Amino acid sequence: MKKKIVIFISGIGTNALNIMSKFRNSDKISVAKVYSNNENSPILKGQNNLKTNISYFSNDQLSLKVFDEIKTINPDLIVLAGFLKKIPAIYIDYFKDKIINIHPSLLPSYGGKGMYGSKIHNKVIENNEKETGITIHYVSDQYDTGEIIFQKNISIEENDTVTTLEEKIHKLEYEYYPKVIQSLLIK
């Protein structure tokens, strides 16, 4: 039986599209559903040919309607891919150690509420950091504090900008997030 994942997004959905694409022909893992709380996300406009069920929800539906749907799906893993809303405690209790997130810094540095995307890369450059990277972690009841599953670092070059860092981080995310998902589901 295939392992099922559910993905949550708030943005454009490039990480979700990458994950769907990686597992499209897998006989072991399938993306059961993608949820977005951004009604303007291109992923909702059917601009993917991956034939995955994708739904918009308003934030007030997260605790009841969406939670009930996900219990019915019964995923093996819930994957946050640029999802900016805090996951309610009922999810964390019900889906214990089954919710993961990817963060565009080396946690615990540059984590917490409001720290995402270019805000992080701006701070990293502002603080003259020598390296940055990605962290994949379990979701806990606090932003970006769950147990770390995987980290990958890269050096920051003198000529790096917020844009070049963002591109480098996206490459790491696209390469490693599907691999970590697979390693968690297929032992």
Short mmCIF file of N, CA and C in Angstrom, two decimals:
data_model
loop_
_atom_site.label_atom_id
_atom_site.label_comp_id
_atom_site.label_asym_id
_atom_site.label_seq_id
_atom_site.Cartn_x
_atom_site.Cartn_y
_atom_site.Cartn_z
N MET A 1 0.83 -1.19 0.00
CA MET A 1 0.00 0.00 0.00
C MET A 1 0.87 1.26 0.00
N LYS A 2 0.51 2.22 -0.84
CA LYS A 2 1.28 3.45 -0.93
C LYS A 2 1.16 4.28 0.33
N LYS A 3 2.27 4.91 0.71
CA LYS A 3 2.27 5.87 1.81
C LYS A 3 1.66 7.17 1.28
N LYS A 4 0.81 7.80 2.09
CA LYS A 4 0.12 9.01 1.65
C LYS A 4 0.67 10.24 2.37
N ILE A 5 0.86 11.30 1.59
CA ILE A 5 1.23 12.57 2.20
C ILE A 5 0.21 13.64 1.82
N VAL A 6 0.06 14.58 2.74
CA VAL A 6 -0.76 15.77 2.53
C VAL A 6 0.18 16.95 2.65
N ILE A 7 0.04 17.92 1.75
CA ILE A 7 0.93 19.09 1.74
C ILE A 7 0.11 20.35 2.03
N PHE A 8 0.66 21.23 2.86
CA PHE A 8 0.08 22.54 3.12
C PHE A 8 0.99 23.62 2.56
N ILE A 9 0.40 24.60 1.86
CA ILE A 9 1.18 25.72 1.33
C ILE A 9 0.46 27.04 1.61
N SER A 10 1.23 28.12 1.60
CA SER A 10 0.65 29.47 1.68
C SER A 10 1.11 30.33 0.50
N GLY A 11 2.10 29.87 -0.22
CA GLY A 11 2.68 30.70 -1.27
C GLY A 11 2.38 30.21 -2.67
N ILE A 12 3.38 30.31 -3.51
CA ILE A 12 3.23 29.93 -4.92
C ILE A 12 3.09 28.43 -5.06
N GLY A 13 3.78 27.69 -4.20
CA GLY A 13 3.67 26.24 -4.21
C GLY A 13 4.76 25.52 -4.97
N THR A 14 5.91 26.16 -5.16
CA THR A 14 6.98 25.51 -5.93
C THR A 14 7.51 24.26 -5.24
N ASN A 15 7.63 24.30 -3.91
CA ASN A 15 8.08 23.10 -3.20
C ASN A 15 7.05 21.99 -3.32
N ALA A 16 5.77 22.34 -3.21
CA ALA A 16 4.71 21.34 -3.35
C ALA A 16 4.74 20.73 -4.76
N LEU A 17 4.88 21.57 -5.77
CA LEU A 17 4.95 21.05 -7.15
C LEU A 17 6.14 20.12 -7.33
N ASN A 18 7.27 20.50 -6.73
CA ASN A 18 8.47 19.67 -6.82
C ASN A 18 8.23 18.31 -6.15
N ILE A 19 7.61 18.32 -4.98
CA ILE A 19 7.33 17.06 -4.26
C ILE A 19 6.35 16.21 -5.07
N MET A 20 5.29 16.84 -5.59
CA MET A 20 4.31 16.09 -6.40
C MET A 20 4.99 15.46 -7.62
N SER A 21 5.84 16.23 -8.24
CA SER A 21 6.55 15.75 -9.42
C SER A 21 7.47 14.57 -9.08
N LYS A 22 8.18 14.67 -7.95
CA LYS A 22 9.11 13.60 -7.55
C LYS A 22 8.39 12.28 -7.31
N PHE A 23 7.17 12.36 -6.73
CA PHE A 23 6.46 11.13 -6.36
C PHE A 23 5.36 10.74 -7.34
N ARG A 24 5.25 11.48 -8.45
CA ARG A 24 4.18 11.23 -9.42
C ARG A 24 4.15 9.78 -9.88
N ASN A 25 5.29 9.20 -10.17
CA ASN A 25 5.35 7.83 -10.69
C ASN A 25 5.82 6.81 -9.64
N SER A 26 5.79 7.23 -8.38
CA SER A 26 6.25 6.34 -7.32
C SER A 26 5.20 5.26 -7.04
N ASP A 27 5.69 4.05 -6.81
CA ASP A 27 4.75 2.99 -6.41
C ASP A 27 4.72 2.85 -4.89
N LYS A 28 5.43 3.77 -4.19
CA LYS A 28 5.50 3.69 -2.73
C LYS A 28 4.88 4.88 -2.01
N ILE A 29 4.89 6.07 -2.66
CA ILE A 29 4.42 7.30 -2.03
C ILE A 29 3.50 8.05 -2.98
N SER A 30 2.41 8.57 -2.43
CA SER A 30 1.53 9.43 -3.25
C SER A 30 1.16 10.68 -2.47
N VAL A 31 0.95 11.76 -3.21
CA VAL A 31 0.44 12.99 -2.62
C VAL A 31 -1.08 12.90 -2.67
N ALA A 32 -1.70 12.70 -1.51
CA ALA A 32 -3.15 12.52 -1.45
C ALA A 32 -3.89 13.83 -1.67
N LYS A 33 -3.33 14.93 -1.15
CA LYS A 33 -4.02 16.20 -1.25
C LYS A 33 -3.07 17.34 -0.94
N VAL A 34 -3.34 18.50 -1.57
CA VAL A 34 -2.61 19.73 -1.26
C VAL A 34 -3.64 20.75 -0.79
N TYR A 35 -3.34 21.40 0.32
CA TYR A 35 -4.20 22.45 0.86
C TYR A 35 -3.45 23.78 0.79
N SER A 36 -4.17 24.83 0.37
CA SER A 36 -3.58 26.17 0.34
C SER A 36 -4.52 27.15 1.02
N ASN A 37 -3.96 28.01 1.87
CA ASN A 37 -4.75 29.08 2.46
C ASN A 37 -4.53 30.40 1.73
N ASN A 38 -4.00 30.31 0.51
CA ASN A 38 -3.77 31.49 -0.33
C ASN A 38 -4.60 31.32 -1.60
N GLU A 39 -5.73 32.02 -1.66
CA GLU A 39 -6.63 31.83 -2.80
C GLU A 39 -6.03 32.32 -4.12
N ASN A 40 -4.92 33.07 -4.05
CA ASN A 40 -4.26 33.54 -5.27
C ASN A 40 -3.08 32.67 -5.71
N SER A 41 -2.88 31.57 -5.01
CA SER A 41 -1.76 30.70 -5.37
C SER A 41 -1.99 30.09 -6.75
N PRO A 42 -0.97 30.18 -7.61
CA PRO A 42 -1.10 29.60 -8.96
C PRO A 42 -1.41 28.11 -8.94
N ILE A 43 -1.04 27.43 -7.88
CA ILE A 43 -1.26 25.99 -7.79
C ILE A 43 -2.76 25.66 -7.81
N LEU A 44 -3.58 26.61 -7.37
CA LEU A 44 -5.04 26.40 -7.34
C LEU A 44 -5.67 26.62 -8.71
N LYS A 45 -4.95 27.26 -9.59
CA LYS A 45 -5.49 27.58 -10.91
C LYS A 45 -5.36 26.43 -11.88
N GLY A 46 -5.00 25.26 -11.35
CA GLY A 46 -4.88 24.09 -12.20
C GLY A 46 -3.71 24.16 -13.16
N GLN A 47 -2.68 24.92 -12.78
CA GLN A 47 -1.53 25.07 -13.67
C GLN A 47 -0.52 23.95 -13.45
N ASN A 48 -1.00 22.83 -12.97
CA ASN A 48 -0.11 21.68 -12.88
C ASN A 48 -0.82 20.51 -13.52
N ASN A 49 -0.06 19.64 -14.09
CA ASN A 49 -0.65 18.49 -14.77
C ASN A 49 -0.43 17.23 -13.93
N LEU A 50 -0.33 17.41 -12.63
CA LEU A 50 0.03 16.30 -11.77
C LEU A 50 -1.19 15.59 -11.19
N LYS A 51 -2.37 16.06 -11.57
CA LYS A 51 -3.62 15.37 -11.21
C LYS A 51 -3.74 15.10 -9.71
N THR A 52 -3.33 16.08 -8.91
CA THR A 52 -3.45 15.96 -7.47
C THR A 52 -4.63 16.80 -7.01
N ASN A 53 -5.37 16.33 -6.05
CA ASN A 53 -6.49 17.07 -5.50
C ASN A 53 -5.95 18.26 -4.69
N ILE A 54 -6.31 19.48 -5.12
CA ILE A 54 -5.81 20.69 -4.48
C ILE A 54 -7.00 21.53 -4.03
N SER A 55 -6.99 21.98 -2.77
CA SER A 55 -8.11 22.75 -2.24
C SER A 55 -7.65 24.02 -1.54
N TYR A 56 -8.47 25.06 -1.70
CA TYR A 56 -8.29 26.28 -0.93
C TYR A 56 -9.12 26.16 0.35
N PHE A 57 -8.59 26.70 1.45
CA PHE A 57 -9.38 26.80 2.67
C PHE A 57 -9.10 28.14 3.33
N SER A 58 -10.08 28.66 4.04
CA SER A 58 -9.85 29.87 4.81
C SER A 58 -9.29 29.45 6.17
N ASN A 59 -8.53 30.34 6.78
CA ASN A 59 -7.83 29.99 8.02
C ASN A 59 -8.77 29.51 9.12
N ASP A 60 -10.01 30.01 9.13
CA ASP A 60 -10.93 29.58 10.17
C ASP A 60 -11.45 28.16 9.96
N GLN A 61 -11.15 27.57 8.79
CA GLN A 61 -11.55 26.18 8.52
C GLN A 61 -10.47 25.17 8.92
N LEU A 62 -9.29 25.66 9.29
CA LEU A 62 -8.15 24.78 9.56
C LEU A 62 -8.42 23.82 10.72
N SER A 63 -9.00 24.33 11.81
CA SER A 63 -9.18 23.51 13.00
C SER A 63 -10.31 22.49 12.90
N LEU A 64 -11.34 22.78 12.11
CA LEU A 64 -12.47 21.85 12.05
C LEU A 64 -12.58 21.14 10.71
N LYS A 65 -13.01 21.86 9.69
CA LYS A 65 -13.30 21.24 8.38
C LYS A 65 -12.06 20.53 7.81
N VAL A 66 -10.95 21.23 7.74
CA VAL A 66 -9.73 20.64 7.15
C VAL A 66 -9.22 19.50 8.03
N PHE A 67 -9.25 19.70 9.34
CA PHE A 67 -8.79 18.66 10.27
C PHE A 67 -9.61 17.37 10.07
N ASP A 68 -10.93 17.50 9.97
CA ASP A 68 -11.79 16.32 9.76
C ASP A 68 -11.47 15.63 8.44
N GLU A 69 -11.25 16.43 7.38
CA GLU A 69 -10.89 15.85 6.07
C GLU A 69 -9.59 15.07 6.17
N ILE A 70 -8.62 15.65 6.85
CA ILE A 70 -7.30 15.00 6.94
C ILE A 70 -7.38 13.73 7.77
N LYS A 71 -8.19 13.73 8.81
CA LYS A 71 -8.37 12.50 9.58
C LYS A 71 -8.93 11.39 8.68
N THR A 72 -9.83 11.76 7.77
CA THR A 72 -10.41 10.79 6.83
C THR A 72 -9.35 10.28 5.85
N ILE A 73 -8.50 11.19 5.36
CA ILE A 73 -7.40 10.80 4.45
C ILE A 73 -6.42 9.89 5.17
N ASN A 74 -6.19 10.18 6.46
CA ASN A 74 -5.26 9.42 7.29
C ASN A 74 -3.86 9.34 6.67
N PRO A 75 -3.22 10.49 6.46
CA PRO A 75 -1.90 10.48 5.82
C PRO A 75 -0.81 9.91 6.72
N ASP A 76 0.21 9.39 6.09
CA ASP A 76 1.38 8.91 6.82
C ASP A 76 2.28 10.08 7.22
N LEU A 77 2.14 11.20 6.48
CA LEU A 77 2.96 12.38 6.75
C LEU A 77 2.23 13.62 6.26
N ILE A 78 2.27 14.68 7.08
CA ILE A 78 1.77 15.99 6.67
C ILE A 78 2.99 16.87 6.46
N VAL A 79 3.09 17.44 5.27
CA VAL A 79 4.28 18.18 4.85
C VAL A 79 3.93 19.66 4.70
N LEU A 80 4.58 20.51 5.50
CA LEU A 80 4.40 21.94 5.35
C LEU A 80 5.46 22.44 4.38
N ALA A 81 5.01 23.08 3.32
CA ALA A 81 5.93 23.55 2.27
C ALA A 81 5.65 25.03 2.02
N GLY A 82 6.20 25.86 2.90
CA GLY A 82 5.93 27.29 2.80
C GLY A 82 4.55 27.62 3.34
N PHE A 83 4.16 26.93 4.39
CA PHE A 83 2.87 27.19 5.03
C PHE A 83 3.13 28.12 6.20
N LEU A 84 2.47 29.28 6.22
CA LEU A 84 2.83 30.34 7.16
C LEU A 84 1.91 30.44 8.38
N LYS A 85 0.95 29.57 8.48
CA LYS A 85 0.03 29.61 9.62
C LYS A 85 0.49 28.58 10.66
N LYS A 86 0.31 28.93 11.92
CA LYS A 86 0.68 28.00 12.99
C LYS A 86 -0.28 26.80 12.97
N ILE A 87 0.27 25.62 13.06
CA ILE A 87 -0.53 24.39 13.06
C ILE A 87 -1.20 24.26 14.43
N PRO A 88 -2.53 24.09 14.45
CA PRO A 88 -3.23 23.96 15.74
C PRO A 88 -2.77 22.73 16.53
N ALA A 89 -2.86 22.85 17.84
CA ALA A 89 -2.41 21.78 18.74
C ALA A 89 -3.13 20.45 18.48
N ILE A 90 -4.39 20.50 18.03
CA ILE A 90 -5.11 19.24 17.78
C ILE A 90 -4.41 18.40 16.71
N TYR A 91 -3.80 19.06 15.73
CA TYR A 91 -3.04 18.34 14.70
C TYR A 91 -1.82 17.67 15.32
N ILE A 92 -1.10 18.45 16.13
CA ILE A 92 0.15 17.97 16.71
C ILE A 92 -0.12 16.78 17.63
N ASP A 93 -1.24 16.83 18.35
CA ASP A 93 -1.60 15.71 19.23
C ASP A 93 -2.06 14.50 18.43
N TYR A 94 -2.92 14.73 17.45
CA TYR A 94 -3.52 13.62 16.70
C TYR A 94 -2.52 12.96 15.75
N PHE A 95 -1.72 13.79 15.08
CA PHE A 95 -0.74 13.28 14.10
C PHE A 95 0.67 13.38 14.70
N LYS A 96 0.84 12.80 15.86
CA LYS A 96 2.11 12.90 16.59
C LYS A 96 3.28 12.40 15.73
N ASP A 97 4.30 13.24 15.61
CA ASP A 97 5.51 12.92 14.83
C ASP A 97 5.20 12.59 13.36
N LYS A 98 4.14 13.17 12.84
CA LYS A 98 3.79 12.95 11.44
C LYS A 98 3.68 14.26 10.68
N ILE A 99 4.09 15.38 11.29
CA ILE A 99 4.02 16.68 10.63
C ILE A 99 5.42 17.25 10.56
N ILE A 100 5.86 17.57 9.32
CA ILE A 100 7.21 18.12 9.16
C ILE A 100 7.14 19.46 8.42
N ASN A 101 8.18 20.24 8.60
CA ASN A 101 8.28 21.56 7.98
C ASN A 101 9.70 21.74 7.46
N ILE A 102 9.81 22.60 6.45
CA ILE A 102 11.14 22.99 5.96
C ILE A 102 11.31 24.47 6.23
N HIS A 103 12.48 24.84 6.71
CA HIS A 103 12.76 26.23 7.08
C HIS A 103 14.04 26.68 6.38
N PRO A 104 14.03 27.90 5.78
CA PRO A 104 15.18 28.35 5.00
C PRO A 104 16.30 29.00 5.81
N SER A 105 16.65 28.37 6.92
CA SER A 105 17.84 28.78 7.69
C SER A 105 18.28 27.59 8.50
N LEU A 106 19.43 27.74 9.14
CA LEU A 106 19.94 26.68 10.01
C LEU A 106 19.39 26.94 11.41
N LEU A 107 18.26 26.32 11.71
CA LEU A 107 17.65 26.51 13.03
C LEU A 107 18.62 26.00 14.10
N PRO A 108 18.63 26.60 15.28
CA PRO A 108 17.64 27.54 15.79
C PRO A 108 17.82 28.99 15.32
N SER A 109 18.85 29.28 14.56
CA SER A 109 19.05 30.65 14.08
C SER A 109 17.97 31.04 13.08
N TYR A 110 17.49 32.25 13.21
CA TYR A 110 16.54 32.85 12.26
C TYR A 110 15.22 32.09 12.15
N GLY A 111 14.76 31.58 13.28
CA GLY A 111 13.45 30.93 13.32
C GLY A 111 12.48 31.77 14.12
N GLY A 112 11.26 31.30 14.19
CA GLY A 112 10.24 31.95 15.00
C GLY A 112 9.18 32.64 14.17
N LYS A 113 8.19 33.16 14.85
CA LYS A 113 7.05 33.82 14.20
C LYS A 113 7.53 34.96 13.31
N GLY A 114 7.03 34.99 12.10
CA GLY A 114 7.35 36.07 11.17
C GLY A 114 8.66 35.89 10.43
N MET A 115 9.40 34.83 10.74
CA MET A 115 10.68 34.60 10.06
C MET A 115 10.48 33.59 8.92
N TYR A 116 10.44 34.10 7.70
CA TYR A 116 10.30 33.24 6.53
C TYR A 116 10.85 33.98 5.31
N GLY A 117 11.19 33.19 4.30
CA GLY A 117 11.60 33.73 3.00
C GLY A 117 12.66 34.80 3.06
N SER A 118 12.43 35.88 2.30
CA SER A 118 13.44 36.93 2.16
C SER A 118 13.73 37.65 3.47
N LYS A 119 12.80 37.62 4.42
CA LYS A 119 13.06 38.24 5.73
C LYS A 119 14.27 37.57 6.37
N ILE A 120 14.34 36.25 6.24
CA ILE A 120 15.46 35.49 6.81
C ILE A 120 16.75 35.83 6.06
N HIS A 121 16.69 35.80 4.73
CA HIS A 121 17.89 36.03 3.93
C HIS A 121 18.43 37.45 4.15
N ASN A 122 17.52 38.42 4.32
CA ASN A 122 17.95 39.79 4.65
C ASN A 122 18.74 39.82 5.94
N LYS A 123 18.21 39.17 6.98
CA LYS A 123 18.88 39.14 8.29
C LYS A 123 20.24 38.43 8.22
N VAL A 124 20.26 37.33 7.49
CA VAL A 124 21.50 36.56 7.35
C VAL A 124 22.60 37.45 6.74
N ILE A 125 22.24 38.19 5.68
CA ILE A 125 23.21 39.07 5.02
C ILE A 125 23.56 40.25 5.93
N GLU A 126 22.54 40.85 6.54
CA GLU A 126 22.75 41.96 7.48
C GLU A 126 23.74 41.60 8.57
N ASN A 127 23.66 40.38 9.07
CA ASN A 127 24.50 39.93 10.17
C ASN A 127 25.84 39.34 9.71
N ASN A 128 26.13 39.48 8.43
CA ASN A 128 27.40 39.00 7.87
C ASN A 128 27.70 37.55 8.20
N GLU A 129 26.66 36.72 8.14
CA GLU A 129 26.86 35.29 8.40
C GLU A 129 27.76 34.69 7.33
N LYS A 130 28.47 33.65 7.71
CA LYS A 130 29.36 32.96 6.77
C LYS A 130 28.66 31.79 6.08
N GLU A 131 27.58 31.29 6.71
CA GLU A 131 26.84 30.19 6.10
C GLU A 131 25.37 30.29 6.46
N THR A 132 24.58 29.61 5.65
CA THR A 132 23.15 29.49 5.88
C THR A 132 22.74 28.12 5.36
N GLY A 133 21.47 27.87 5.25
CA GLY A 133 21.06 26.56 4.74
C GLY A 133 19.60 26.30 4.98
N ILE A 134 19.26 25.02 5.06
CA ILE A 134 17.88 24.61 5.30
C ILE A 134 17.82 23.68 6.51
N THR A 135 16.66 23.68 7.13
CA THR A 135 16.38 22.76 8.23
C THR A 135 15.04 22.10 7.97
N ILE A 136 15.00 20.80 8.08
CA ILE A 136 13.74 20.06 8.03
C ILE A 136 13.51 19.53 9.44
N HIS A 137 12.33 19.83 9.99
CA HIS A 137 12.09 19.49 11.39
C HIS A 137 10.64 19.06 11.61
N TYR A 138 10.43 18.35 12.72
CA TYR A 138 9.07 18.02 13.12
C TYR A 138 8.41 19.30 13.63
N VAL A 139 7.10 19.38 13.46
CA VAL A 139 6.36 20.56 13.92
C VAL A 139 5.95 20.34 15.37
N SER A 140 6.19 21.38 16.16
CA SER A 140 5.78 21.36 17.57
C SER A 140 4.79 22.50 17.79
N ASP A 141 4.44 22.74 19.05
CA ASP A 141 3.46 23.79 19.33
C ASP A 141 4.05 25.20 19.30
N GLN A 142 5.35 25.32 19.06
CA GLN A 142 6.00 26.63 18.91
C GLN A 142 6.62 26.70 17.51
N TYR A 143 6.66 27.89 16.94
CA TYR A 143 7.26 28.06 15.61
C TYR A 143 8.72 27.58 15.60
N ASP A 144 9.04 26.70 14.67
CA ASP A 144 10.42 26.33 14.35
C ASP A 144 11.23 25.76 15.51
N THR A 145 10.56 25.09 16.46
CA THR A 145 11.30 24.55 17.60
C THR A 145 11.26 23.03 17.67
N GLY A 146 10.56 22.38 16.75
CA GLY A 146 10.46 20.92 16.79
C GLY A 146 11.79 20.24 16.53
N GLU A 147 11.85 18.98 16.86
CA GLU A 147 13.07 18.18 16.69
C GLU A 147 13.58 18.26 15.25
N ILE A 148 14.87 18.52 15.12
CA ILE A 148 15.49 18.65 13.79
C ILE A 148 15.72 17.26 13.21
N ILE A 149 15.28 17.10 11.96
CA ILE A 149 15.46 15.83 11.24
C ILE A 149 16.69 15.90 10.35
N PHE A 150 16.90 17.07 9.70
CA PHE A 150 17.95 17.20 8.69
C PHE A 150 18.33 18.67 8.53
N GLN A 151 19.62 18.91 8.36
CA GLN A 151 20.10 20.24 7.99
C GLN A 151 21.14 20.13 6.90
N LYS A 152 21.15 21.11 6.02
CA LYS A 152 22.18 21.19 4.98
C LYS A 152 22.63 22.64 4.91
N ASN A 153 23.94 22.85 5.04
CA ASN A 153 24.43 24.22 5.00
C ASN A 153 25.17 24.53 3.71
N ILE A 154 25.20 25.83 3.39
CA ILE A 154 25.98 26.32 2.26
C ILE A 154 26.73 27.57 2.72
N SER A 155 27.84 27.82 2.06
CA SER A 155 28.61 29.03 2.37
C SER A 155 27.95 30.23 1.71
N ILE A 156 28.09 31.37 2.37
CA ILE A 156 27.61 32.62 1.79
C ILE A 156 28.80 33.31 1.16
N GLU A 157 28.67 33.59 -0.12
CA GLU A 157 29.76 34.26 -0.85
C GLU A 157 29.66 35.77 -0.64
N GLU A 158 30.79 36.46 -0.85
CA GLU A 158 30.83 37.91 -0.65
C GLU A 158 29.81 38.66 -1.50
N ASN A 159 29.58 38.14 -2.72
CA ASN A 159 28.69 38.84 -3.65
C ASN A 159 27.24 38.35 -3.58
N ASP A 160 26.92 37.48 -2.61
CA ASP A 160 25.54 37.01 -2.49
C ASP A 160 24.60 38.14 -2.10
N THR A 161 23.41 38.09 -2.67
CA THR A 161 22.34 39.03 -2.35
C THR A 161 21.16 38.22 -1.80
N VAL A 162 20.12 38.90 -1.38
CA VAL A 162 18.92 38.20 -0.91
C VAL A 162 18.42 37.29 -2.03
N THR A 163 18.42 37.78 -3.25
CA THR A 163 17.92 37.00 -4.39
C THR A 163 18.78 35.78 -4.67
N THR A 164 20.11 35.93 -4.67
CA THR A 164 20.96 34.77 -4.95
C THR A 164 20.88 33.75 -3.82
N LEU A 165 20.78 34.24 -2.58
CA LEU A 165 20.63 33.31 -1.45
C LEU A 165 19.32 32.54 -1.57
N GLU A 166 18.26 33.25 -1.93
CA GLU A 166 16.95 32.61 -2.08
C GLU A 166 17.03 31.50 -3.14
N GLU A 167 17.69 31.78 -4.24
CA GLU A 167 17.85 30.77 -5.31
C GLU A 167 18.63 29.56 -4.81
N LYS A 168 19.72 29.81 -4.10
CA LYS A 168 20.53 28.70 -3.56
C LYS A 168 19.73 27.85 -2.57
N ILE A 169 18.97 28.52 -1.71
CA ILE A 169 18.16 27.82 -0.71
C ILE A 169 17.07 27.00 -1.40
N HIS A 170 16.41 27.58 -2.42
CA HIS A 170 15.39 26.83 -3.15
C HIS A 170 15.97 25.55 -3.76
N LYS A 171 17.18 25.64 -4.31
CA LYS A 171 17.82 24.44 -4.89
C LYS A 171 18.00 23.37 -3.82
N LEU A 172 18.45 23.77 -2.63
CA LEU A 172 18.60 22.81 -1.53
C LEU A 172 17.26 22.19 -1.15
N GLU A 173 16.24 23.05 -1.06
CA GLU A 173 14.91 22.56 -0.70
C GLU A 173 14.42 21.54 -1.72
N TYR A 174 14.54 21.86 -3.00
CA TYR A 174 14.05 20.97 -4.05
C TYR A 174 14.80 19.64 -4.05
N GLU A 175 16.09 19.70 -3.74
CA GLU A 175 16.88 18.47 -3.74
C GLU A 175 16.59 17.60 -2.52
N TYR A 176 16.57 18.23 -1.33
CA TYR A 176 16.56 17.44 -0.10
C TYR A 176 15.18 17.16 0.51
N TYR A 177 14.19 18.02 0.29
CA TYR A 177 12.90 17.78 0.94
C TYR A 177 12.29 16.46 0.48
N PRO A 178 12.23 16.17 -0.82
CA PRO A 178 11.69 14.86 -1.24
C PRO A 178 12.50 13.68 -0.69
N LYS A 179 13.81 13.83 -0.62
CA LYS A 179 14.66 12.75 -0.11
C LYS A 179 14.35 12.46 1.36
N VAL A 180 14.19 13.52 2.14
CA VAL A 180 13.89 13.34 3.57
C VAL A 180 12.50 12.76 3.74
N ILE A 181 11.53 13.22 2.96
CA ILE A 181 10.17 12.67 3.01
C ILE A 181 10.24 11.18 2.74
N GLN A 182 10.95 10.81 1.69
CA GLN A 182 11.07 9.38 1.32
C GLN A 182 11.74 8.58 2.45
N SER A 183 12.79 9.15 3.03
CA SER A 183 13.52 8.41 4.10
C SER A 183 12.65 8.23 5.34
N LEU A 184 11.73 9.16 5.59
CA LEU A 184 10.85 9.03 6.75
C LEU A 184 9.75 7.99 6.50
N LEU A 185 9.33 7.86 5.26
CA LEU A 185 8.20 6.97 4.93
C LEU A 185 8.62 5.56 4.55
N ILE A 186 9.80 5.43 3.96
CA ILE A 186 10.23 4.11 3.48
C ILE A 186 11.47 3.70 4.24
N LYS A 187 11.29 2.79 5.12
CA LYS A 187 12.41 2.36 5.98
C LYS A 187 13.16 1.21 5.32
#
